[in-house]
PDB file of C-alpha atoms in Angstrom:
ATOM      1  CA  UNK A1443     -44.891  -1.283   7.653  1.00  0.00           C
ATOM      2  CA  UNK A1444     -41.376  -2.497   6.745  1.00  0.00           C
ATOM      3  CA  UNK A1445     -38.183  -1.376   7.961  1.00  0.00           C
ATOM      4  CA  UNK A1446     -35.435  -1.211   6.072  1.00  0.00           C
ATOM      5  CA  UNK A1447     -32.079   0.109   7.534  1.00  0.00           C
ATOM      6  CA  UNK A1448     -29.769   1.833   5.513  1.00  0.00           C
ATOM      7  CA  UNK A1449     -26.324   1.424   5.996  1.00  0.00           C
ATOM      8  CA  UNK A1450     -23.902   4.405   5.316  1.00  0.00           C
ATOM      9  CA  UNK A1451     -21.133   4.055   3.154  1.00  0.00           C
ATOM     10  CA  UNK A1452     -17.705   3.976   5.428  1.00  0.00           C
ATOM     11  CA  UNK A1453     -16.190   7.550   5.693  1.00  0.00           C
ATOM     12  CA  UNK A1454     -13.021   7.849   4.391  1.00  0.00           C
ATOM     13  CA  UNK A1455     -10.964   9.962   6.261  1.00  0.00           C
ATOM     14  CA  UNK A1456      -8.477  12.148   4.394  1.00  0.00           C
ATOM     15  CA  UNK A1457      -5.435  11.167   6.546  1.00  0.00           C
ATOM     16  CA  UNK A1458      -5.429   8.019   5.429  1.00  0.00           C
ATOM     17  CA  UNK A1459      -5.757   8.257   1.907  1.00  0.00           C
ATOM     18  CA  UNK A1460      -2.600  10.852   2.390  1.00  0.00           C
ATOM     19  CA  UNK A1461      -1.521   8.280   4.205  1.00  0.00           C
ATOM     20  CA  UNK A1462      -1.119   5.666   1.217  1.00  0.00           C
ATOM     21  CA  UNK A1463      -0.610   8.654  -1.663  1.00  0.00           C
ATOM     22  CA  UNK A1464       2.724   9.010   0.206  1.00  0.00           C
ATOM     23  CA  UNK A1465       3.795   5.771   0.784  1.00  0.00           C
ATOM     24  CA  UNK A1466       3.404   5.128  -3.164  1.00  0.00           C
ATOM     25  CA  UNK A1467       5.204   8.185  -3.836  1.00  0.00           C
ATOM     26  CA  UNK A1468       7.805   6.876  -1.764  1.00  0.00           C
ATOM     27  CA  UNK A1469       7.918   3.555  -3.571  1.00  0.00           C
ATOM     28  CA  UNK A1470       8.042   5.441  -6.436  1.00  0.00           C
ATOM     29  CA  UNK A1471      10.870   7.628  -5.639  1.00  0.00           C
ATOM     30  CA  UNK A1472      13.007   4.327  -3.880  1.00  0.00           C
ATOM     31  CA  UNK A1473      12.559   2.388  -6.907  1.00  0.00           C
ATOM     32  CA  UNK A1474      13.803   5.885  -9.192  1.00  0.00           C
ATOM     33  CA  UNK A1475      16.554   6.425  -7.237  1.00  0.00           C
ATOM     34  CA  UNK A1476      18.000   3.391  -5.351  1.00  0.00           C
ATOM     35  CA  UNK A1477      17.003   0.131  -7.220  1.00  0.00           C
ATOM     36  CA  UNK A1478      20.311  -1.549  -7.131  1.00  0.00           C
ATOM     37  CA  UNK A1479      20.289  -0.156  -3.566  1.00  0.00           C
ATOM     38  CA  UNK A1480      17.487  -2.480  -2.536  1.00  0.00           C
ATOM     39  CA  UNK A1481      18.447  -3.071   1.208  1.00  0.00           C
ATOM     40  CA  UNK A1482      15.588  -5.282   2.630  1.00  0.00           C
ATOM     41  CA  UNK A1483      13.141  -4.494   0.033  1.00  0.00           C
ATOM     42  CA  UNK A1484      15.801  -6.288  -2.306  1.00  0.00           C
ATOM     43  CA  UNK A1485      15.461  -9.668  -0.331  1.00  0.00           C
ATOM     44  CA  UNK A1486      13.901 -12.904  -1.840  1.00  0.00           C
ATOM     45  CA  UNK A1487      11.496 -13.418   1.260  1.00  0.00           C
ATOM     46  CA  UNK A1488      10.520  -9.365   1.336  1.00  0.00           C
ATOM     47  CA  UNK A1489       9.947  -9.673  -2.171  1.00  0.00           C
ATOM     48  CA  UNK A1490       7.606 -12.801  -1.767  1.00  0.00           C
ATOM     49  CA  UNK A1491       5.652 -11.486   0.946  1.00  0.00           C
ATOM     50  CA  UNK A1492       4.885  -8.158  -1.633  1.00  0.00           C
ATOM     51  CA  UNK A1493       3.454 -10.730  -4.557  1.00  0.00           C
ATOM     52  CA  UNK A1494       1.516 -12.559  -1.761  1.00  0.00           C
ATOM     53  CA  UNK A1495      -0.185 -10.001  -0.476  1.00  0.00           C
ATOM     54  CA  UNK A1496      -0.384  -7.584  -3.905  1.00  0.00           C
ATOM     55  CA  UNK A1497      -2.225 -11.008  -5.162  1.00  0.00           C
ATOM     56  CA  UNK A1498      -4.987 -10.736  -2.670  1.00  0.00           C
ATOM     57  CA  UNK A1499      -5.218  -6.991  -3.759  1.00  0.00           C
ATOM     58  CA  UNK A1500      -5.711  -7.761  -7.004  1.00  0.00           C
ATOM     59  CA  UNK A1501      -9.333  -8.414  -7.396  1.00  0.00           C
ATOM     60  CA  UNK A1502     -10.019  -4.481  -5.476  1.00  0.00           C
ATOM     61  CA  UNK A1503     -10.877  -2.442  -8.857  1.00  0.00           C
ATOM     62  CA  UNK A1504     -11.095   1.760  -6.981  1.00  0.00           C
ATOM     63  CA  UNK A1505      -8.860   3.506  -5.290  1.00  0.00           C
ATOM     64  CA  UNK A1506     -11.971   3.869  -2.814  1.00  0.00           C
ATOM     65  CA  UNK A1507     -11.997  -0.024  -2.380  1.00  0.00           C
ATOM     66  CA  UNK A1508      -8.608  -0.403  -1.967  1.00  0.00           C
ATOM     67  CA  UNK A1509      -8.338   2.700   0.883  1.00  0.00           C
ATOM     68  CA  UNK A1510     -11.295   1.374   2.548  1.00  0.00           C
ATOM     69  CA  UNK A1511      -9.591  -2.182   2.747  1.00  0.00           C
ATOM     70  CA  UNK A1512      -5.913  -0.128   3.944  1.00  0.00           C
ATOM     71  CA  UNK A1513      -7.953   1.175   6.573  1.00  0.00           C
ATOM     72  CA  UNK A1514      -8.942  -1.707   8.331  1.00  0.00           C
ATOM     73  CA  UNK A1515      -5.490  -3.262   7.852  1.00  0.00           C
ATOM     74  CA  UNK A1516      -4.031  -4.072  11.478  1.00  0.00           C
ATOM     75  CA  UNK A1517      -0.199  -2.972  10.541  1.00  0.00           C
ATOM     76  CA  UNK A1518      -1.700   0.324  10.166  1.00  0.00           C
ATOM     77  CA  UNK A1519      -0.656   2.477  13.277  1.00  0.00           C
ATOM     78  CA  UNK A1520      -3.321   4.641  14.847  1.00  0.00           C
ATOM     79  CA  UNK A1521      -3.833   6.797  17.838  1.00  0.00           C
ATOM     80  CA  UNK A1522      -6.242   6.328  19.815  1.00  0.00           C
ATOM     81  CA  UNK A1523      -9.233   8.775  18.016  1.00  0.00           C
ATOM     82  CA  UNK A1524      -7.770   7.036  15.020  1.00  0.00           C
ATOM     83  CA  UNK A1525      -7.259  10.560  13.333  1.00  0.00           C
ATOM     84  CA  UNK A1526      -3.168   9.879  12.684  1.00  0.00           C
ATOM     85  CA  UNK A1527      -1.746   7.834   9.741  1.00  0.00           C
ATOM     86  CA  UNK A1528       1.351   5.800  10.187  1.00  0.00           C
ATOM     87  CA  UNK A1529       4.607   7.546   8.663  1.00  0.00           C
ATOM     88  CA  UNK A1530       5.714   6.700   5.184  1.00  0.00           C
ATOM     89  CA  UNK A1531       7.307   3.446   4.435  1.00  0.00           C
ATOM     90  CA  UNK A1532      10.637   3.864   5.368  1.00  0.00           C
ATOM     91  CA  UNK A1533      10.138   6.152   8.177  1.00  0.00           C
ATOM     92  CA  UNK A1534       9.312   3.753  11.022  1.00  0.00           C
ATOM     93  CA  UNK A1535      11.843   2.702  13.012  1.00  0.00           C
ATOM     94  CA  UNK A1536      11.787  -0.737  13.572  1.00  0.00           C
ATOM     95  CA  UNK A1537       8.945  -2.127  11.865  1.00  0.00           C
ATOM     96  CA  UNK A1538       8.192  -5.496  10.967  1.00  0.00           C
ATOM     97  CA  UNK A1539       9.107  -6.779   7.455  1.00  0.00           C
ATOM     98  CA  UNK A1540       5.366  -7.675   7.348  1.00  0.00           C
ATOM     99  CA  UNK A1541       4.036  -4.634   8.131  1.00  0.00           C
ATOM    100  CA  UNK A1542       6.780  -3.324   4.927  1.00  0.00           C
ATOM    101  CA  UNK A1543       6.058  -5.290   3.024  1.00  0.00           C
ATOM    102  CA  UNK A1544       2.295  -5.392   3.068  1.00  0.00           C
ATOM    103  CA  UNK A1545       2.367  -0.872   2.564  1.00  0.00           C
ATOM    104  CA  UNK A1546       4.488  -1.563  -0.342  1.00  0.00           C
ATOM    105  CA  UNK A1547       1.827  -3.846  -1.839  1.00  0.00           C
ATOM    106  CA  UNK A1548      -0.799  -1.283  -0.724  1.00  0.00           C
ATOM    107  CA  UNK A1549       1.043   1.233  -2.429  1.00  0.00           C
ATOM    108  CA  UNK A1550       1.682  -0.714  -5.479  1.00  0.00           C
ATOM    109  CA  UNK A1551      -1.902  -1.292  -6.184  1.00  0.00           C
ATOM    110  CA  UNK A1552      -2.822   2.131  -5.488  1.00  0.00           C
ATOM    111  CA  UNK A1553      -0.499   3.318  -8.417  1.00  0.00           C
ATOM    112  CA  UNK A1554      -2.090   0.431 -10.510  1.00  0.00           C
ATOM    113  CA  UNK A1555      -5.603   1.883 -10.084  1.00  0.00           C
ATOM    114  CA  UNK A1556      -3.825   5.416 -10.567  1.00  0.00           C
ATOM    115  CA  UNK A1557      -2.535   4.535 -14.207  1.00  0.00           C
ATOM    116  CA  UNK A1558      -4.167   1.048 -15.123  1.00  0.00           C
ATOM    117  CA  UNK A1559      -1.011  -0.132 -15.750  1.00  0.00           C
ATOM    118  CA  UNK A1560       0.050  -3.364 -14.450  1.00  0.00           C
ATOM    119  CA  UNK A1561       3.440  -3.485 -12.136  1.00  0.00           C
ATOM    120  CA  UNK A1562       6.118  -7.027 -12.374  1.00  0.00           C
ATOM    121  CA  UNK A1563       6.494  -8.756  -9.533  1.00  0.00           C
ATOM    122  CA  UNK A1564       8.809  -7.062  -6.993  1.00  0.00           C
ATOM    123  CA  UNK A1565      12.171  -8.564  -7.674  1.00  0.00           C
ATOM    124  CA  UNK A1566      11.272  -7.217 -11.370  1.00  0.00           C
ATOM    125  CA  UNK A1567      10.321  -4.121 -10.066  1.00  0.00           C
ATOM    126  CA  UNK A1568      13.256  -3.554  -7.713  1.00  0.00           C
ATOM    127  CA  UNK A1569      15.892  -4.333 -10.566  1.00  0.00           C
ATOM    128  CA  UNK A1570      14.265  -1.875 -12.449  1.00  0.00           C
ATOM    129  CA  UNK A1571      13.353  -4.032 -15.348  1.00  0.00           C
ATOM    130  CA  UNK A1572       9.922  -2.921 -15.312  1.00  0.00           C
TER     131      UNK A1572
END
């Protein structure tokens, strides 16, 4: 007799994946509206840190992959039954250009795997050359 455990897929909670849907939306909508209007997302370092961390998203090929992997992110804020998604970027008071800059990235790739179309680098992105 052999026994062979089977290990559930992770469940995906809907909050989360609202979660990132928004903040793409709202990267979306900054980059439509204000791109000459960059404020911190316009700085060299921010802008950096975005490439960085979309390059160690790049090799995530599903939307499911990718939320899984935003999930278990530690700039993502959560209550403690983990039911409440952080605010969308922009919304949160005070936090860390890190933290920023790694939900833009998030939300970059997310509208990559959306469309299949590739994004520029940030600074591109941001000056609206893309």
């Amino acid at each position: 007799m052999s026994i062979v455990a089977h290990v559930p897929e992770p469940v995906l909670r809907p909050a989360a994946h609202r979660g990132l849907a928004l903040d793409a939306q709202h990267v979306l909508r900054h980059l439509r509206d204000h791109p000459r209007d960059a404020g911190l997302w316009g700085e060299p370092a921010f802008a950096w840190e975005v490439d960085r961390i979309r390059h160690h998203l790049a090799p995530i090929a599903s939307r499911r992959s990718l939320l899984a992997s935003y999930s278990r992110e530690a700039f993502r804020a959560s209550a403690t039954d983990g039911t409440t998604v952080a605010p969308a970027i922009g919304s949160r008071l005070g936090e860390a250009p890190a933290a920023s800059a790694a939900r833009v990235a998030y939300a970059v790739r997310w509208l990559e795997l959306g469309d299949g179309r590739s994004r520029p680098g940030w600074s591109e992105l941001v000056a609206g050359l893309a």
